Coordinates of C-alpha atoms in Angstrom, one line a residue:
Chain H
X130 CA 127.6 57.9 79.2
X131 CA 130.2 59.4 76.9
X132 CA 127.8 59.3 73.9
X133 CA 125.3 61.3 76.0
X134 CA 127.8 63.9 76.6
X135 CA 128.7 64.1 73.0
X136 CA 125.2 64.6 71.7
X137 CA 123.9 67.0 74.3
X138 CA 126.9 68.9 75.5
X139 CA 127.0 69.9 79.2
X140 CA 123.6 68.6 80.1
X141 CA 124.7 67.7 83.6
X142 CA 126.4 71.1 83.9
X143 CA 123.2 72.7 82.7
X144 CA 121.2 71.4 85.5
X145 CA 123.7 72.6 88.1
X146 CA 123.9 75.9 86.2
X147 CA 120.1 76.2 86.4
X148 CA 120.2 75.5 90.1
X149 CA 122.8 78.2 90.7
X150 CA 120.9 80.6 88.6
X151 CA 117.7 80.0 90.7
X152 CA 119.8 80.6 93.8
X153 CA 121.3 83.7 92.4
X154 CA 117.9 85.1 91.3
X155 CA 116.5 84.5 94.7
X156 CA 119.5 86.0 96.5
X157 CA 119.3 89.1 94.3
X158 CA 115.6 89.3 94.9
X159 CA 116.0 89.1 98.7
X160 CA 118.8 91.7 98.6
X161 CA 116.4 94.0 96.5
X162 CA 113.7 93.6 99.1
X163 CA 115.9 94.1 102.1
X164 CA 115.7 97.9 102.4
X165 CA 111.9 97.8 102.3
X166 CA 111.7 94.9 104.7
X167 CA 113.9 96.7 107.1
X168 CA 111.7 99.8 107.0
X169 CA 108.7 97.6 107.8
X170 CA 110.6 96.0 110.6
X171 CA 111.8 99.3 112.1
X172 CA 108.4 100.9 111.8
X173 CA 106.8 98.4 114.2
X174 CA 109.5 98.3 116.8
X175 CA 110.7 100.5 119.6
X176 CA 113.9 102.5 119.0
X177 CA 116.2 100.0 120.9
X178 CA 114.8 96.9 119.2
X179 CA 114.9 98.4 115.7
X180 CA 118.7 98.1 115.4
X181 CA 119.2 94.8 117.2
X182 CA 117.1 92.5 114.9
X183 CA 115.9 90.6 118.0
X184 CA 113.0 88.6 116.6
X185 CA 111.3 88.4 120.0
X186 CA 111.2 92.1 120.4
X187 CA 107.6 93.3 121.0
X188 CA 105.6 94.8 118.2
X189 CA 104.3 98.3 118.5
X190 CA 102.2 100.7 116.5
X191 CA 103.2 103.7 118.6
X192 CA 105.5 104.9 115.8
X193 CA 102.6 105.3 113.4
X194 CA 100.5 107.0 116.1
X195 CA 103.2 109.6 116.9
X196 CA 104.0 110.2 113.2
X197 CA 100.4 110.8 112.4
X198 CA 100.1 113.1 115.4
X199 CA 103.4 114.8 114.8
X200 CA 102.8 116.0 111.2
X201 CA 99.6 116.7 109.3
X202 CA 99.7 113.5 107.3
X203 CA 96.0 113.6 106.7
X204 CA 96.4 116.9 104.9
X205 CA 99.4 115.5 103.0
X206 CA 97.3 112.6 101.8
X207 CA 94.5 114.8 100.7
X208 CA 96.9 117.1 98.8
X209 CA 98.6 114.2 97.1
X210 CA 95.4 112.6 96.0
X211 CA 94.1 115.9 94.7
X212 CA 97.4 116.5 93.0
X213 CA 97.8 113.1 91.2
X214 CA 94.1 113.0 90.1
X215 CA 94.2 116.6 88.8
X216 CA 97.4 115.9 86.9
X217 CA 95.9 112.7 85.5
X218 CA 92.7 114.3 84.3
X219 CA 94.6 117.2 82.7
X220 CA 97.1 114.9 81.0
X221 CA 94.4 112.6 79.6
X222 CA 92.3 115.5 78.3
X223 CA 95.1 117.5 76.7
X224 CA 96.9 114.3 75.6
X225 CA 93.9 112.8 73.9
X226 CA 93.1 116.0 72.0
X227 CA 96.7 116.6 70.8
X228 CA 97.3 113.0 69.9
X229 CA 94.1 113.0 67.8
X230 CA 95.3 116.0 65.9
X231 CA 98.7 114.4 65.2
X232 CA 97.3 111.0 64.4
X233 CA 94.4 111.8 62.1
X234 CA 94.7 115.2 60.6
X235 CA 97.0 116.7 58.1
X236 CA 97.8 120.3 58.7
X237 CA 100.5 123.0 58.0
X238 CA 103.2 122.8 60.6
X239 CA 102.4 119.5 62.0
X240 CA 106.0 118.3 61.9
X241 CA 107.3 121.4 63.6
X242 CA 104.5 121.2 66.2
X243 CA 105.4 117.6 66.8
X244 CA 109.1 118.4 67.2
X245 CA 108.1 121.1 69.7
X246 CA 106.2 118.5 71.7
X247 CA 109.2 116.1 71.7
X248 CA 111.5 118.8 73.2
X249 CA 109.7 118.1 76.5
X250 CA 110.7 114.4 76.4
X251 CA 114.2 115.4 77.0
X252 CA 114.0 118.7 78.9
X253 CA 111.4 118.0 81.5
X254 CA 109.9 120.8 83.6
X255 CA 111.9 119.5 86.5
X256 CA 115.0 121.0 84.9
X257 CA 113.4 124.4 84.6
X258 CA 112.6 124.9 88.2
X259 CA 114.0 128.4 88.5
X260 CA 112.1 129.9 85.6
X261 CA 108.9 128.0 86.3
X262 CA 109.0 129.3 89.9
X263 CA 109.2 132.9 88.5
X264 CA 106.2 132.1 86.3
X265 CA 104.2 130.7 89.1
X266 CA 105.0 133.7 91.3
X267 CA 103.8 136.1 88.6
X268 CA 100.6 134.0 88.3
X269 CA 100.3 134.2 92.1
X270 CA 100.0 130.5 92.3
X271 CA 103.0 129.8 94.6
X272 CA 102.1 127.3 97.4
X273 CA 99.0 125.9 95.7
X274 CA 98.2 122.5 94.4
X275 CA 97.6 123.8 90.8
X276 CA 101.1 125.2 90.8
X277 CA 102.5 121.8 91.5
X278 CA 100.5 120.1 88.8
X279 CA 100.3 122.7 85.9
X280 CA 103.8 122.2 84.4
X281 CA 103.1 118.5 84.0
X282 CA 99.6 118.5 82.5
X283 CA 100.8 118.7 78.9
X284 CA 102.9 115.5 78.8
X285 CA 105.0 114.8 75.7
X286 CA 105.2 111.2 76.7
X287 CA 101.4 111.0 76.9
X288 CA 100.9 112.7 73.6
X289 CA 103.5 110.5 71.9
X290 CA 102.1 107.3 73.4
X291 CA 98.4 108.1 72.5
X292 CA 99.4 109.2 69.0
X293 CA 101.0 105.9 68.3
X294 CA 97.9 104.1 69.7
X295 CA 95.5 106.2 67.6
X296 CA 97.6 105.7 64.5
X297 CA 97.5 101.9 64.9
X298 CA 93.7 101.9 64.9
X299 CA 91.9 100.9 61.6
X300 CA 90.8 103.9 59.7
X301 CA 87.7 101.9 58.5
X302 CA 86.1 102.3 62.0
X303 CA 86.6 106.0 61.7
X304 CA 85.0 106.1 58.3
X305 CA 82.1 104.0 59.4
X306 CA 81.4 106.3 62.3
X307 CA 81.5 109.3 59.9
X308 CA 79.0 107.7 57.6
X309 CA 76.7 107.3 60.6
X310 CA 77.0 111.0 61.0
X311 CA 79.4 111.3 63.8
X312 CA 81.4 114.6 63.9
X313 CA 85.1 114.8 64.4
X314 CA 84.9 115.2 68.2
X315 CA 82.1 112.6 68.3
X316 CA 84.4 110.0 66.6
X317 CA 87.2 110.8 69.0
X318 CA 84.9 110.2 71.9
X319 CA 83.1 107.1 70.6
X320 CA 85.7 105.4 68.5
X321 CA 89.2 106.4 69.5
X322 CA 88.9 106.8 73.2
X323 CA 87.2 103.4 74.0
X324 CA 89.6 101.5 71.7
X325 CA 92.6 103.2 73.5
X326 CA 91.5 102.1 76.9
X327 CA 94.4 99.7 77.6
X328 CA 96.9 102.4 76.7
X329 CA 95.0 105.0 78.8
X330 CA 95.0 102.7 81.9
X331 CA 98.7 101.9 81.4
X332 CA 99.5 105.6 81.0
X333 CA 97.4 106.4 84.1
X334 CA 99.3 104.0 86.3
X335 CA 102.6 105.4 85.2
X336 CA 101.4 109.0 85.7
X337 CA 99.9 108.3 89.2
X338 CA 103.0 106.6 90.4
X339 CA 105.3 109.2 89.0
X340 CA 103.5 112.2 90.5
X341 CA 102.9 110.4 93.8
X342 CA 106.7 110.1 94.1
X343 CA 107.7 113.5 92.6
X344 CA 109.7 115.7 95.0
X345 CA 111.9 118.5 93.7
X346 CA 109.2 120.7 92.1
X347 CA 106.6 120.3 95.0
X348 CA 109.4 121.1 97.4
X349 CA 110.4 124.3 95.6
X350 CA 106.8 125.6 95.0
X351 CA 105.2 124.9 98.3
X352 CA 106.0 126.4 101.7
X353 CA 103.2 125.4 103.9
X354 CA 101.2 122.4 104.8
X355 CA 98.3 123.7 102.7
X356 CA 99.7 122.4 99.4
X357 CA 102.5 120.1 100.5
X358 CA 102.3 116.5 99.2
X359 CA 103.4 113.4 101.1
X360 CA 106.9 113.3 99.7
X361 CA 107.7 116.8 100.8
X362 CA 106.0 116.1 104.1
X363 CA 108.3 113.2 104.7
X364 CA 111.4 115.2 103.8
X365 CA 110.4 118.0 106.3
X366 CA 109.9 115.3 108.9
X367 CA 113.4 114.1 108.1
X368 CA 115.0 117.4 108.9
X369 CA 113.1 118.5 112.0
X370 CA 115.3 117.1 114.7
X371 CA 119.1 117.1 115.0
X372 CA 119.2 113.4 115.7
X373 CA 116.9 111.5 113.4
X374 CA 114.6 109.0 115.0
X375 CA 114.9 106.0 112.7
X376 CA 111.7 104.2 113.9
X377 CA 109.6 107.3 113.4
X378 CA 111.2 107.9 110.0
X379 CA 110.5 104.4 109.0
X380 CA 106.9 104.6 110.1
X381 CA 106.5 107.9 108.1
X382 CA 108.2 106.3 105.1
X383 CA 105.7 103.4 105.3
X384 CA 102.8 105.8 105.5
X385 CA 104.0 107.5 102.3
X386 CA 104.6 104.4 100.3
X387 CA 101.8 102.2 101.6
X388 CA 99.0 103.3 99.2
X389 CA 101.3 102.7 96.2
X390 CA 102.6 99.5 97.6
X391 CA 99.1 98.1 98.2
X392 CA 97.9 99.2 94.8
X393 CA 101.0 97.6 93.4
X394 CA 100.3 94.3 95.1
X395 CA 96.7 94.3 93.9
X396 CA 97.4 95.4 90.3
X397 CA 100.8 93.7 90.0
X398 CA 100.3 92.2 86.7
X399 CA 98.7 95.3 85.2
X400 CA 101.4 97.5 86.6
X401 CA 104.3 95.5 85.1
X402 CA 102.5 95.1 81.8
X403 CA 101.6 98.8 81.7
X404 CA 105.2 99.8 82.3
X405 CA 106.1 97.5 79.4
X406 CA 103.5 98.9 77.1
X407 CA 104.2 102.4 78.1
X408 CA 108.0 102.0 77.6
X409 CA 108.1 100.1 74.3
X410 CA 106.2 101.8 71.6
Chain X
X80 CA 96.3 110.2 55.7
X81 CA 93.0 109.5 54.3
X82 CA 91.2 111.7 56.9
X83 CA 91.4 114.7 54.6
X84 CA 89.1 113.4 51.9
X85 CA 85.8 112.9 53.7
X86 CA 86.3 115.6 56.2
X87 CA 87.2 118.2 53.5
X88 CA 83.7 117.8 52.0
X89 CA 82.1 119.3 55.2
X90 CA 85.2 121.5 55.9
X91 CA 83.8 124.5 54.1
X92 CA 80.6 124.5 56.3
X93 CA 82.3 124.3 59.7
X94 CA 85.8 124.6 60.9
X95 CA 88.3 123.3 58.4
X96 CA 90.6 120.5 59.3
X97 CA 93.6 122.8 59.5
X98 CA 91.9 125.1 62.1
X99 CA 90.3 122.1 63.9
X100 CA 93.7 120.3 64.3
X101 CA 95.2 123.4 65.7
X102 CA 92.3 123.9 68.0
X103 CA 92.9 120.4 69.4
X104 CA 96.5 121.2 69.9
X105 CA 96.0 124.6 71.5
X106 CA 95.4 123.6 75.1
X107 CA 98.5 121.3 75.2
X108 CA 100.6 124.0 73.5
X109 CA 99.6 126.7 75.9
X110 CA 101.0 124.6 78.7
X111 CA 104.0 123.3 76.7
X112 CA 105.0 126.8 75.7
X113 CA 104.4 128.2 79.2
X114 CA 106.4 125.6 81.1
X115 CA 108.9 124.2 78.7
X116 CA 109.7 126.4 75.7
X117 CA 109.3 129.8 77.4
X118 CA 111.4 128.9 80.4
X119 CA 114.2 127.5 78.2
X120 CA 114.3 130.8 76.3
X121 CA 114.1 132.7 79.6
X122 CA 117.0 130.7 81.0
X123 CA 119.1 131.6 77.9
X124 CA 118.1 135.2 78.2
X125 CA 118.9 135.6 81.9
X126 CA 122.2 133.7 81.5
X127 CA 123.2 136.4 79.0
X128 CA 123.0 139.0 81.7
X129 CA 125.8 140.0 84.1
X130 CA 125.3 140.8 87.8
X131 CA 124.5 144.4 87.1
X132 CA 122.0 143.6 84.4
X133 CA 124.0 144.3 81.3
X134 CA 124.1 141.9 78.3
X135 CA 127.2 139.8 77.9
X136 CA 128.9 136.6 78.4
X137 CA 129.8 137.3 82.1
X138 CA 127.8 134.3 83.4
X139 CA 129.5 131.9 81.0
X140 CA 132.9 133.2 81.9
X141 CA 132.0 132.7 85.5
X142 CA 130.9 129.2 84.7
X143 CA 134.1 128.3 83.0
X144 CA 136.1 129.6 86.0
X145 CA 133.8 128.1 88.6
X146 CA 135.6 125.1 90.2
X147 CA 132.3 123.9 91.8
X148 CA 130.7 123.7 88.3
X149 CA 133.5 121.5 87.0
X150 CA 133.4 119.4 90.1
X151 CA 129.7 119.0 89.8
X152 CA 129.9 118.1 86.2
X153 CA 132.7 115.6 86.8
X154 CA 130.6 114.1 89.7
X155 CA 127.6 113.8 87.4
X156 CA 129.7 112.1 84.7
X157 CA 131.1 109.7 87.2
X158 CA 127.6 109.1 88.5
X159 CA 126.5 108.2 85.0
X160 CA 129.5 106.0 84.3
X161 CA 129.1 104.3 87.6
X162 CA 125.3 103.6 87.5
X163 CA 124.3 103.3 83.8
X164 CA 126.3 100.2 82.7
X165 CA 125.9 98.4 86.0
X166 CA 122.1 98.9 86.3
X167 CA 121.7 97.9 82.6
X168 CA 123.8 94.7 83.1
X169 CA 121.8 93.9 86.1
X170 CA 118.5 94.6 84.4
X171 CA 119.4 92.2 81.5
X172 CA 120.4 89.5 84.1
X173 CA 117.1 90.0 86.0
X174 CA 115.1 89.9 82.8
X175 CA 116.7 86.7 81.6
X176 CA 116.1 85.2 85.0
X177 CA 112.5 86.0 85.4
X178 CA 111.8 85.1 81.7
X179 CA 113.0 81.6 82.4
X180 CA 111.3 78.8 84.2
X181 CA 112.2 79.7 87.7
X182 CA 110.9 78.6 91.1
X183 CA 108.9 81.5 92.6
X184 CA 109.2 83.6 89.4
X185 CA 106.5 86.0 90.2
X186 CA 107.9 86.7 93.7
X187 CA 111.4 87.3 92.3
X188 CA 110.0 89.6 89.6
X189 CA 108.0 91.5 92.3
X190 CA 111.1 91.9 94.4
X191 CA 113.2 93.3 91.5
X192 CA 110.5 95.8 90.6
X193 CA 109.5 97.0 94.0
X194 CA 112.2 99.8 94.4
X195 CA 110.9 101.3 91.1
X196 CA 107.5 102.3 92.6
X197 CA 108.9 103.7 95.8
X198 CA 109.5 107.5 95.9
X199 CA 113.1 108.4 95.8
X200 CA 112.7 110.5 99.0
X201 CA 111.4 107.5 100.9
X202 CA 114.2 105.3 99.5
X203 CA 116.8 107.9 100.5
X204 CA 115.5 107.9 104.1
X205 CA 115.8 104.2 104.3
X206 CA 119.3 104.1 102.8
X207 CA 120.4 107.0 105.0
X208 CA 119.8 104.7 107.9
X209 CA 121.6 101.8 106.1
X210 CA 124.7 103.9 105.7
X211 CA 124.6 105.6 109.1
X212 CA 127.8 105.0 111.0
X213 CA 127.7 102.7 114.0
X214 CA 124.0 101.8 114.1
X215 CA 123.3 101.2 110.4
X216 CA 122.9 97.6 109.2
X217 CA 125.9 97.9 106.8
X218 CA 128.3 98.9 109.6
X219 CA 126.8 96.2 111.9
X220 CA 127.4 93.5 109.3
X221 CA 130.9 94.7 108.5
X222 CA 132.0 95.0 112.1
X223 CA 130.5 91.6 112.8
X224 CA 132.9 90.3 110.0
X225 CA 135.7 92.4 111.4
X226 CA 135.9 94.6 108.3
X227 CA 136.8 98.2 109.2
X228 CA 133.8 100.5 108.8
X229 CA 133.6 104.1 107.8
X230 CA 131.2 107.0 107.5
X231 CA 130.1 106.2 104.0
X232 CA 128.2 109.4 103.4
X233 CA 130.5 111.6 105.4
X234 CA 133.7 110.7 103.5
X235 CA 134.3 112.5 100.2
X236 CA 135.9 109.3 98.8
X237 CA 133.0 107.0 99.4
X238 CA 129.9 109.3 99.3
X239 CA 129.4 109.1 95.5
X240 CA 129.9 105.4 95.1
X241 CA 127.5 104.9 98.1
X242 CA 124.9 106.9 96.3
X243 CA 125.6 105.0 93.1
X244 CA 124.9 101.7 94.8
X245 CA 121.5 103.1 95.9
X246 CA 120.7 104.4 92.4
X247 CA 121.5 101.1 90.8
X248 CA 119.3 99.3 93.4
X249 CA 116.5 101.8 92.6
X250 CA 116.7 101.6 88.8
X251 CA 117.7 98.1 87.8
X252 CA 114.2 96.7 88.2
X253 CA 112.7 99.4 86.1
X254 CA 115.1 98.7 83.2
X255 CA 114.4 95.0 83.7
X256 CA 110.8 95.6 82.5
X257 CA 112.0 96.9 79.1
X258 CA 114.3 94.0 78.6
X259 CA 111.6 91.7 79.7
X260 CA 109.3 93.1 77.1
X261 CA 112.1 92.8 74.5
X262 CA 112.7 89.2 75.4
X263 CA 109.1 88.3 75.1
X264 CA 108.9 89.8 71.7
X265 CA 111.6 87.4 70.4
X266 CA 110.3 84.4 68.7
X267 CA 110.8 81.1 70.7
X268 CA 112.0 79.3 67.6
X269 CA 115.3 81.1 67.8
X270 CA 116.1 79.4 71.0
X271 CA 114.9 76.0 69.8
X272 CA 117.1 76.4 66.7
X273 CA 120.1 77.1 68.9
X274 CA 119.3 74.1 71.0
X275 CA 119.2 71.8 68.0
X276 CA 122.5 73.2 66.9
X277 CA 123.9 72.3 70.3
X278 CA 124.8 75.9 71.2
X279 CA 125.2 76.7 74.9
X280 CA 122.8 79.1 76.5
X281 CA 125.6 81.7 77.0
X282 CA 126.5 81.4 73.3
X283 CA 123.0 81.7 72.3
X284 CA 122.6 84.8 74.5
X285 CA 125.8 86.4 73.2
X286 CA 125.2 85.7 69.5
X287 CA 121.5 85.7 69.1
X288 CA 119.5 87.3 72.0
X289 CA 121.8 90.2 72.9
X290 CA 122.1 91.5 69.3
X291 CA 118.4 91.3 68.9
X292 CA 117.9 93.3 72.1
X293 CA 120.1 96.1 70.7
X294 CA 117.2 98.5 70.1
X295 CA 116.0 98.0 73.7
X296 CA 119.5 98.4 75.0
X297 CA 119.9 101.7 73.1
X298 CA 116.6 103.0 74.4
X299 CA 117.3 102.0 78.0
X300 CA 120.8 103.6 77.7
X301 CA 119.3 107.0 76.8
X302 CA 116.7 106.8 79.6
X303 CA 119.4 105.8 82.1
X304 CA 121.8 108.5 80.9
X305 CA 119.2 111.3 81.2
X306 CA 118.0 110.0 84.5
X307 CA 121.6 110.2 85.8
X308 CA 121.4 114.0 85.2
X309 CA 117.8 114.4 86.4
X310 CA 117.4 112.5 89.6
X311 CA 118.6 114.4 92.6
X312 CA 115.9 113.9 95.2
X313 CA 118.2 111.8 97.4
X314 CA 120.7 114.6 97.8
X315 CA 118.2 116.6 99.7
X316 CA 117.8 113.7 102.3
X317 CA 121.2 112.1 102.3
X318 CA 124.1 114.5 101.7
X319 CA 122.9 118.0 100.6
X320 CA 125.6 117.6 98.0
X321 CA 128.3 117.3 100.6
X322 CA 130.8 116.7 102.1
X323 CA 132.6 119.5 100.3
X324 CA 130.5 119.1 97.1
X325 CA 131.8 115.6 96.7
X326 CA 128.2 114.3 96.0
X327 CA 126.9 117.5 94.4
X328 CA 125.2 117.0 91.0
X329 CA 124.3 119.5 88.3
X330 CA 120.6 119.8 88.9
X331 CA 121.2 120.1 92.7
X332 CA 123.7 122.9 92.0
X333 CA 121.1 124.7 89.9
X334 CA 118.6 124.4 92.8
X335 CA 121.1 125.8 95.2
X336 CA 122.1 128.6 93.0
X337 CA 118.6 129.7 92.4
X338 CA 117.0 129.1 95.8
X339 CA 119.8 129.2 98.3
X340 CA 122.1 131.8 96.7
X341 CA 119.3 133.6 94.9
X342 CA 121.4 134.0 91.7
X343 CA 118.9 133.5 88.9
X344 CA 121.2 134.6 86.1
X345 CA 123.9 132.1 87.1
X346 CA 121.2 129.5 87.6
X347 CA 120.2 130.3 84.0
X348 CA 123.7 129.6 82.7
X349 CA 123.8 126.3 84.6
X350 CA 120.4 125.4 83.3
X351 CA 121.7 126.0 79.8
X352 CA 124.6 123.6 80.5
X353 CA 122.1 120.9 81.5
X354 CA 119.8 121.7 78.6
X355 CA 122.8 121.2 76.2
X356 CA 123.8 117.9 77.8
X357 CA 120.2 116.6 77.6
X358 CA 120.0 118.0 74.0
X359 CA 123.1 116.0 73.1
X360 CA 121.5 112.9 74.5
X361 CA 118.4 113.7 72.4
X362 CA 120.5 114.1 69.2
X363 CA 122.2 110.8 70.1
X364 CA 118.8 109.1 70.3
X365 CA 117.3 110.6 67.2
X366 CA 120.3 110.1 64.9
X367 CA 122.6 107.3 65.9
X368 CA 120.1 105.3 67.7
X369 CA 117.2 105.6 65.3
X370 CA 119.5 104.5 62.5
X371 CA 120.7 101.5 64.5
X372 CA 117.2 100.5 65.5
X373 CA 116.1 100.1 61.9
X374 CA 118.3 97.1 61.1
X375 CA 115.9 95.1 63.3

C-alpha cells in the first residue's frame, strides 16, 4: 500500500479529483445553460406560471402567436436573411480578390496597403457610427438593407484569414495551372478558391452568426420595419410597454435565436471547429 | 514570391502584375476607405471644431472637463478589469475540462459555447428578467435562502458588477474555443513525460501547459480587452447607461452624444478617445505580443 503511494503519488486523490472535476464541469455547464433554458420555459408558459417554476403548469404556444401577430417578425426574418446573405457574398468576393493580391503578387505599396487593411481589425465600423451615419445619409441610403451591410463587406479579418490560407497553398499547383494556359483570374477561380473551401465555410459561419446578432449599427441606421433586422425588432419589442411581459419577451427572444440555435445544433462540430480555425491562424 | 517570374512574361501584353494586384484590391479598398479610414479622419476633423464651427481644441478642453467622460472611462476600465481576467481564467478551466476524458464531454462543451452564438440583445433581455427585483429568479433564490435582495440594475453600486457577470457568462465559452485549439496543438508526449516524472497534473499545467499556451493567452487578452470597449448592446436593453451613468460605457456615450444630444463634434472627440484606446491595444498586440509569441 505504502509502496504504491510512493511510486504513483496521489493516485487515490487523483480519482477523487477527477470525480470532482467532472462534477464541477457539469455544474458549470448547467449554470451556463440556465438562462437559455429559462427563456425556453417562460416562452411556453402563461405569465403566472413562468415565475413559479411549477412543473405541472400547462404548456401554451399563445406567446409565440401573440408575438408573431404583435410585431412584423416575418418581415424581420426576411430582412435579416437578406442582410446576412448579402454581407456574406460581398465579404467573400471582396475578400478573395484582395487576399489573392496580397498572397500571390508583389507590388509597390503592398505593405502599406496591408497595414491599411489591418487598421479595420482594431477600429471596426461599429466604432464609427456617427460618421458612417452621415455618409449613409449623403448617399440617401438611410433605412435600407444595403446601408446596414455596406460598412462590413470589406472585412479585414476575412482578407487576413484568406491571405494566410492562399499563402499556405503549394505554388506548384499555381504554376501547373498556368502552363495549362489558365489566366490569373482563372487560376484564382480554379485553383485557389476550391482549395480554400474549408476556410471559406468556417469564415461564412462566423460571418453569418456575427451579422445575425449585430445590433448597434442596424439600430442606428434603420427607422422603420422596412429594413429592420430581428435584433432591432426584438429591442423595439422590449421597449413598447411600460411593464415588460416576460413570457412574450421570452417567446420573441426564442424566435430571434431559434434559427441560429437549430443551425448550431446541426452543425455543432463544424461550428466549433470553424471558430477554432478562424481564430488561430 | 515566385509569381512575378512567369506572369511577367505575359505582363507586357496585358495588364501588368502591379496594376492587376491593385485592380484586385480596388473594390475592398473603396469600401475600407469609405467606412473605416475616411470616418476616422472625419472624426478627427469634426473634433477639431468648436460649437460655432471655428477650428481649435475646444472639444478636447470640454472632454477633459467633462465629468461624465471620466466616469464613463473609469466604468469602462473597471468593466475590462472585472471581465477580462475572469472570463479568461474560466475559459482555460473550461478548455482543460472538455479536453479531458469527461463523461458527457460534448454536452458540456455545447453548454459552454451556447451563449457565444446568442445575440447580445437577446441575452440582455433574458438577464434583465433574471435581475428584475421581486420576480426574477436571482431574487427568488436569494429570498428563499433568506439573503437580503436588492435591485441589482437599479443600484449604482451593483449595476456594473451585475453587467460584468453577464458579460463573463457570454464570453467565457468563446475564449474557451481558442484555448481548446491551443491545447489540441500541444504534443501529447509532454503530458506523458510529466506523468513518468511523477509530476502532478496541477504542476504539469503550471510549468508546461500554461507557458506553452502563452501565445493563445496574449491573443485572447487583446480580443477580450477590445471587446470590453466595443460591446454595448446590453446597455440599450438593460440600463441605458444608468442609474446616474453608473453603467455607461464609452461607445454608448458616443452613441448618446451623436444621436440623442445631436452633438457630432463632441462625438468626434469621444470617438478619437476610443480610437486611441483601441490603437494602443493594437500597438500592444503588434509589438509586445508579437515578440513574445516568437519564442514558441
